[in-house]
Amino acid sequence: MDRPTILLAMSGQADTYVDALQRAGFDPITLGPDTVTAVPTADLAVVDCDLPSELVTTVMGALRSGRGAPTLLLVGEGSDVPEVAGSAGDDVALALKPMPPDGLVYRLQAMLIRTGRELPDGWSSWAADSAAHAAGQIVGEGHVVSVFAPKGGVGKTTIAVNMAVALRQQTRAEVLLLDADVGVGNVTSVLEVPYRMGLSDLADSPADEWTDAVFEQVVTVHAESGLKVLAWGTDPAESERVSVDLLLAALRWARNHHSYVVVDNHPGYDDRTMAMLAVANEIFLVVTPEVGALRNSAQFLELARDLGLASSIRVIVNRANHGIRVQDIATALGLPIAATIVSNGPKAIVASNEGKPVVLKFPREDISNDLHKVARLISQPDAGAEPVPEPVARRWWSRFGTRTSQA
Ligand SMILES: Nc1ncnc2c1ncn2[C@@H]1O[C@H](COP(=O)(O)OP(=O)(O)OP(=O)(O)O)[C@@H](O)[C@H]1O
Ligand SMILES: [Mg+2]
């Protein structure tokens, strides 16, 4: 999409937002209190609910009566939220103030995706640079790997936990595991660590209090491996309070202070997950050899191509010895398979019940060997991947006739 226009109706200074939006490929138009008689049309709008309520009503009325630009309402503690917010579905979303500029960009991108619109050209270079432009922060060298699948239960957490421990064993460097499966996932239930706090405990503090010292307090350490773990929290009722901005602040801190950051993600396209994918150096897409998982992964790859994320994706096949052949998965997805992991249900269950990573509990099993190979994709990036199968030009699910079941 060419530069989408964003109407910005802000109560305070809009310069930093204008700058971030321009860098992300948007065309912002600011609306001051004096231009209320003419509300320009725009593809998206941001309306600050701390503006005088008549002005908010006029702007919202003009936006709703036109083409219905999706609108993000910025809400402070004492703001009046216009009534339309409750009835406009995906077209009106709320965001809490203060809103950092890159958080605003992510929210708008998420609205474009959710309402079926295209993202602007050039947003991916913004995503790559965004952390570098974060106010007053120097971005460290930490390598961020986001473990993702659009489908639940395919092994994301198992792979994230074991890969993080294996990375630590292989490199002895500082490795941090960030549990970003907010509301659902619970890394700390499969990896026994002394849990003290989670990111949800920081949700009430303003962004300028999310300092290094505070994140250091939240982090916990897995004694046996030395892996650091940053949890989102434990209470699903608290999960909505863990914002995109808080996750991004945590990731920035993590990247500044650790050589490797492994992120365990939620299976879906919510804006927290999209942010965790956009800022990753690499996305490990976990698939299992089943038609459903592959269909979902193929859809994700299409979206990732549109978002400019495709080049950072590596496909990891979990439970690779059952179901559709690895070669056929590569052909179906049009990508090489970076690593495979065998299924070993009994060992995976024993290890997880004891709160121990498989790579430590059963280091000699094939599953552990495979998980170490996944970690070596990061620790030894030049070691070479598996051979690339030739993509075959036909409907991809027609390839699924051949199945294997070796174990
Ligand atoms: N290679 C494997 N062999 C045997 N069992 C496995 C393997 N990988 C994962 N499992 C088991 O499958 C179950 C789901 O794994 P896991 O929780 O890692 O998936 P997930 O993708 O993180 O799920 P969710 O989407 O719910 O977060 C767990 O019981 C785990 O122990
Ligand atoms: Mg999980």
mmCIF file of C-alpha atoms and ligand atoms in Angstrom, residues 147-160 181 184-186 190 264-267 286 288 317-321 341-353 358 367 371, ligand 1:
data_model
loop_
_atom_site.group_PDB
_atom_site.id
_atom_site.type_symbol
_atom_site.label_atom_id
_atom_site.label_comp_id
_atom_site.label_asym_id
_atom_site.label_seq_id
_atom_site.Cartn_x
_atom_site.Cartn_y
_atom_site.Cartn_z
ATOM 1 C CA VAL A 147 9.524 -18.863 18.569
ATOM 2 C CA PHE A 148 6.118 -18.766 16.895
ATOM 3 C CA ALA A 149 3.350 -20.858 15.372
ATOM 4 C CA PRO A 150 -0.114 -19.691 14.407
ATOM 5 C CA LYS A 151 -1.413 -22.960 15.872
ATOM 6 C CA GLY A 152 -1.465 -23.933 19.538
ATOM 7 C CA GLY A 153 0.150 -27.007 21.033
ATOM 8 C CA VAL A 154 2.791 -27.640 18.354
ATOM 9 C CA GLY A 155 5.758 -27.373 20.730
ATOM 10 C CA LYS A 156 6.675 -23.673 20.849
ATOM 11 C CA THR A 157 7.261 -23.592 24.602
ATOM 12 C CA THR A 158 9.133 -26.910 24.619
ATOM 13 C CA ILE A 159 11.419 -25.643 21.864
ATOM 14 C CA ALA A 160 11.866 -22.159 23.347
ATOM 15 C CA ASP A 181 2.496 -15.832 25.627
ATOM 16 C CA VAL A 184 -1.939 -18.321 28.557
ATOM 17 C CA GLY A 185 1.606 -19.580 28.414
ATOM 18 C CA ASN A 186 3.517 -20.300 31.512
ATOM 19 C CA VAL A 190 7.611 -26.415 32.592
ATOM 20 C CA ASP A 264 8.062 -17.760 23.553
ATOM 21 C CA ASN A 265 4.969 -16.392 21.799
ATOM 22 C CA HIS A 266 1.211 -16.702 21.796
ATOM 23 C CA PRO A 267 -0.286 -18.585 18.835
ATOM 24 C CA VAL A 286 7.282 -24.326 14.465
ATOM 25 C CA THR A 288 4.075 -30.274 12.995
ATOM 26 C CA VAL A 317 9.499 -29.287 12.161
ATOM 27 C CA ASN A 318 8.549 -30.752 15.518
ATOM 28 C CA ARG A 319 7.502 -34.416 15.903
ATOM 29 C CA ALA A 320 9.090 -34.776 12.470
ATOM 30 C CA ASN A 321 9.089 -38.581 12.451
ATOM 31 C CA ILE A 341 12.889 -32.630 16.181
ATOM 32 C CA VAL A 342 11.755 -36.187 16.791
ATOM 33 C CA SER A 343 8.740 -36.971 18.877
ATOM 34 C CA ASN A 344 9.396 -38.466 22.280
ATOM 35 C CA GLY A 345 6.206 -38.169 24.279
ATOM 36 C CA PRO A 346 7.195 -40.186 27.371
ATOM 37 C CA LYS A 347 10.453 -38.288 27.899
ATOM 38 C CA ALA A 348 8.851 -34.896 27.168
ATOM 39 C CA ILE A 349 6.127 -35.587 29.738
ATOM 40 C CA VAL A 350 8.488 -36.829 32.469
ATOM 41 C CA ALA A 351 10.778 -33.840 31.973
ATOM 42 C CA SER A 352 7.964 -31.299 31.965
ATOM 43 C CA ASN A 353 6.295 -32.854 35.026
ATOM 44 C CA VAL A 358 14.504 -32.408 28.271
ATOM 45 C CA ILE A 367 15.072 -35.399 21.082
ATOM 46 C CA LEU A 371 16.984 -29.551 20.307
HETATM 47 N N1 LIG B 1 9.001 -33.426 20.211
HETATM 48 C C1 LIG B 1 8.086 -33.700 21.137
HETATM 49 N N2 LIG B 1 7.892 -34.973 21.537
HETATM 50 C C2 LIG B 1 6.959 -35.273 22.461
HETATM 51 N N3 LIG B 1 6.183 -34.398 23.061
HETATM 52 C C3 LIG B 1 6.313 -33.106 22.707
HETATM 53 C C4 LIG B 1 7.273 -32.685 21.738
HETATM 54 N N4 LIG B 1 7.159 -31.350 21.592
HETATM 55 C C5 LIG B 1 6.195 -30.945 22.448
HETATM 56 N N5 LIG B 1 5.693 -31.999 23.113
HETATM 57 C C6 LIG B 1 4.602 -31.990 24.104
HETATM 58 O O1 LIG B 1 3.451 -31.433 23.474
HETATM 59 C C7 LIG B 1 2.715 -30.627 24.377
HETATM 60 C C8 LIG B 1 2.573 -29.225 23.791
HETATM 61 O O2 LIG B 1 3.859 -28.655 23.727
HETATM 62 P P1 LIG B 1 4.102 -27.105 24.044
HETATM 63 O O3 LIG B 1 3.426 -26.700 25.285
HETATM 64 O O4 LIG B 1 5.571 -26.902 23.932
HETATM 65 O O5 LIG B 1 3.349 -26.480 22.784
HETATM 66 P P2 LIG B 1 2.989 -24.929 22.511
HETATM 67 O O6 LIG B 1 3.047 -24.761 21.042
HETATM 68 O O7 LIG B 1 3.838 -24.060 23.335
HETATM 69 O O8 LIG B 1 1.500 -24.871 23.025
HETATM 70 P P3 LIG B 1 0.629 -23.551 23.312
HETATM 71 O O9 LIG B 1 0.197 -23.044 21.956
HETATM 72 O O10 LIG B 1 -0.515 -24.071 24.113
HETATM 73 O O11 LIG B 1 1.494 -22.570 24.030
HETATM 74 C C9 LIG B 1 3.471 -30.658 25.700
HETATM 75 O O12 LIG B 1 2.890 -31.636 26.506
HETATM 76 C C10 LIG B 1 4.878 -31.097 25.297
HETATM 77 O O13 LIG B 1 5.539 -31.804 26.334
#
